[in-house]
PDB file of C-alpha atoms in Angstrom:
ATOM      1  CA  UNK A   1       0.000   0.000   0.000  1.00  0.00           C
ATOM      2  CA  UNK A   2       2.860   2.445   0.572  1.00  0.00           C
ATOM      3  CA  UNK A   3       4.079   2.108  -2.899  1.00  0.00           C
ATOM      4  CA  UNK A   4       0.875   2.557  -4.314  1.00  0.00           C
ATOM      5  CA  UNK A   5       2.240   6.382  -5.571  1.00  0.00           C
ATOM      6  CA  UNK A   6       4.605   4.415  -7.757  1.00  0.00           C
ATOM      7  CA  UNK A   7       2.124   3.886 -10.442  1.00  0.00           C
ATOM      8  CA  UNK A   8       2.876   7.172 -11.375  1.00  0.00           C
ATOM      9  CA  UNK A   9       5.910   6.369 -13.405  1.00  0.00           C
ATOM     10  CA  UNK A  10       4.267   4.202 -15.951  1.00  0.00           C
ATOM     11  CA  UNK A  11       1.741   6.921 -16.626  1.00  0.00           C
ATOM     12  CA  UNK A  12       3.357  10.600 -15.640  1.00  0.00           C
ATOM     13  CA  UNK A  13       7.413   9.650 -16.468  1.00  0.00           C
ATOM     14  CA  UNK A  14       9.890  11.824 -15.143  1.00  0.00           C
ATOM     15  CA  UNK A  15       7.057  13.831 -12.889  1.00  0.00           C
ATOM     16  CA  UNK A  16       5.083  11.139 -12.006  1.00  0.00           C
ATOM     17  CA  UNK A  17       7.999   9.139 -11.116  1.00  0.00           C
ATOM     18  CA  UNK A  18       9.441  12.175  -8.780  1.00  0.00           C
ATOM     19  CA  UNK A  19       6.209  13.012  -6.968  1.00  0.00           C
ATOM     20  CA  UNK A  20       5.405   9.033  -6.339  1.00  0.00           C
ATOM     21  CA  UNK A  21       9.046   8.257  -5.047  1.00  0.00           C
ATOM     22  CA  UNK A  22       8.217  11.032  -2.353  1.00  0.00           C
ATOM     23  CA  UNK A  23       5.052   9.751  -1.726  1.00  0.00           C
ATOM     24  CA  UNK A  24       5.793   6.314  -1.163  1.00  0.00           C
ATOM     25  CA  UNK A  25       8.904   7.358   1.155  1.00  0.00           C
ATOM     26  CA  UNK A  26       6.876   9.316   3.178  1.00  0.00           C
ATOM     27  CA  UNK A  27       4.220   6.723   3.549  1.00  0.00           C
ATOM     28  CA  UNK A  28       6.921   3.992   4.486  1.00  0.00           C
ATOM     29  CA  UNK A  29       7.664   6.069   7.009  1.00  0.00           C
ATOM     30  CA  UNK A  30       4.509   6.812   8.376  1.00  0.00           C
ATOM     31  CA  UNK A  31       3.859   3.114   8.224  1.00  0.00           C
ATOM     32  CA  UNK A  32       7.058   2.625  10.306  1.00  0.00           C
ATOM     33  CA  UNK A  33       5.691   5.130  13.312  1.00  0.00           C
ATOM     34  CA  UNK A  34       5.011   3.423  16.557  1.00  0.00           C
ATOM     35  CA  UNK A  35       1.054   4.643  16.602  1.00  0.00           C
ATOM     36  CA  UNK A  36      -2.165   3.203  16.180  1.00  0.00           C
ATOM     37  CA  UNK A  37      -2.734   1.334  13.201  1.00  0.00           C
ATOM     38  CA  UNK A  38      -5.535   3.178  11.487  1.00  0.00           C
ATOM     39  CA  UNK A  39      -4.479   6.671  12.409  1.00  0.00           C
ATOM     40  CA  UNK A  40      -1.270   5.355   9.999  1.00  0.00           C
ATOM     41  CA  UNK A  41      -3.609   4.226   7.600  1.00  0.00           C
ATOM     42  CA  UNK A  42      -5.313   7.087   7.252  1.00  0.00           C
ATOM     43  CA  UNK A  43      -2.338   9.698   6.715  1.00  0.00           C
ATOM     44  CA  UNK A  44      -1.495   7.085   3.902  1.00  0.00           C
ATOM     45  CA  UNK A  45      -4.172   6.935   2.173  1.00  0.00           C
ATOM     46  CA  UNK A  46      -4.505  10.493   2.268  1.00  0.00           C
ATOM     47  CA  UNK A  47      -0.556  11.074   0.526  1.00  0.00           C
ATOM     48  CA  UNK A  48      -1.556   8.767  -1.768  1.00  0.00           C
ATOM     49  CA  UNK A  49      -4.590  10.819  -3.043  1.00  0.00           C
ATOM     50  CA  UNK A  50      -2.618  14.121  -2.700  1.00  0.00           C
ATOM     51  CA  UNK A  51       0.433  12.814  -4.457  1.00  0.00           C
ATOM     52  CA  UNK A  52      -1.670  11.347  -7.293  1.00  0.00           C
ATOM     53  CA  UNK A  53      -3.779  15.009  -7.477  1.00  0.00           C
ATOM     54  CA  UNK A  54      -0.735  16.680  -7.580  1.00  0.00           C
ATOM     55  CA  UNK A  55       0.581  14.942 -10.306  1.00  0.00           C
ATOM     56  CA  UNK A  56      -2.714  15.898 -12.285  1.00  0.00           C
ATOM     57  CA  UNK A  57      -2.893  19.128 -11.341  1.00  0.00           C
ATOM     58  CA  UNK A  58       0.616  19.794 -12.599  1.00  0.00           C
ATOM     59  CA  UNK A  59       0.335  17.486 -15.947  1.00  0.00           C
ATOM     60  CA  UNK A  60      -2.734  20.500 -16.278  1.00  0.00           C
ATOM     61  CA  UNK A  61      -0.886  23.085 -16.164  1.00  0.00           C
ATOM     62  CA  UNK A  62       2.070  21.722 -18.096  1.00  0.00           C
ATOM     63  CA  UNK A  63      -0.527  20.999 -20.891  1.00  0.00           C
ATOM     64  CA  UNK A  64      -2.116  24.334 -20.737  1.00  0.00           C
ATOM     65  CA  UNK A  65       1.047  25.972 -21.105  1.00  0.00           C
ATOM     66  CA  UNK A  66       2.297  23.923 -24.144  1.00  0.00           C
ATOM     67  CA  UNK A  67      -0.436  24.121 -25.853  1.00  0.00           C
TER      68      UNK A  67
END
């Protein structure tokens, strides 16, 4: 589940690939924590969705400027 951001490389490349790497760090570390178990779960799901909106909100704007 923490490497779930990963995905992004096969469909965003070079961006996808950067903004799922820090995603799925972060989440391996959050999944490492010594708290409860769905407090963890939680905060991973939710870097998961943001990573994955930010990489649409940037391929957006990247699109919008090129043309």
């Amino acid at each position: 589940m923490s490497l779930l951001p990963m995905l992004l490389v096969f469909s965003g490349g070079g961006i996808g690939g950067g903004i799922g790497a820090v995603a799925s760090l972060y989440n391996m570390q959050l999944l490492r924590d010594n708290r409860s178990g769905i407090g963890k779960y939680l905060k991973v799901i939710s870097v998961t969705c943001a990573a994955f909106a930010i990489y649409f909100l940037l391929a957006m704007i990247i699109n919008e400027r090129i043309g």
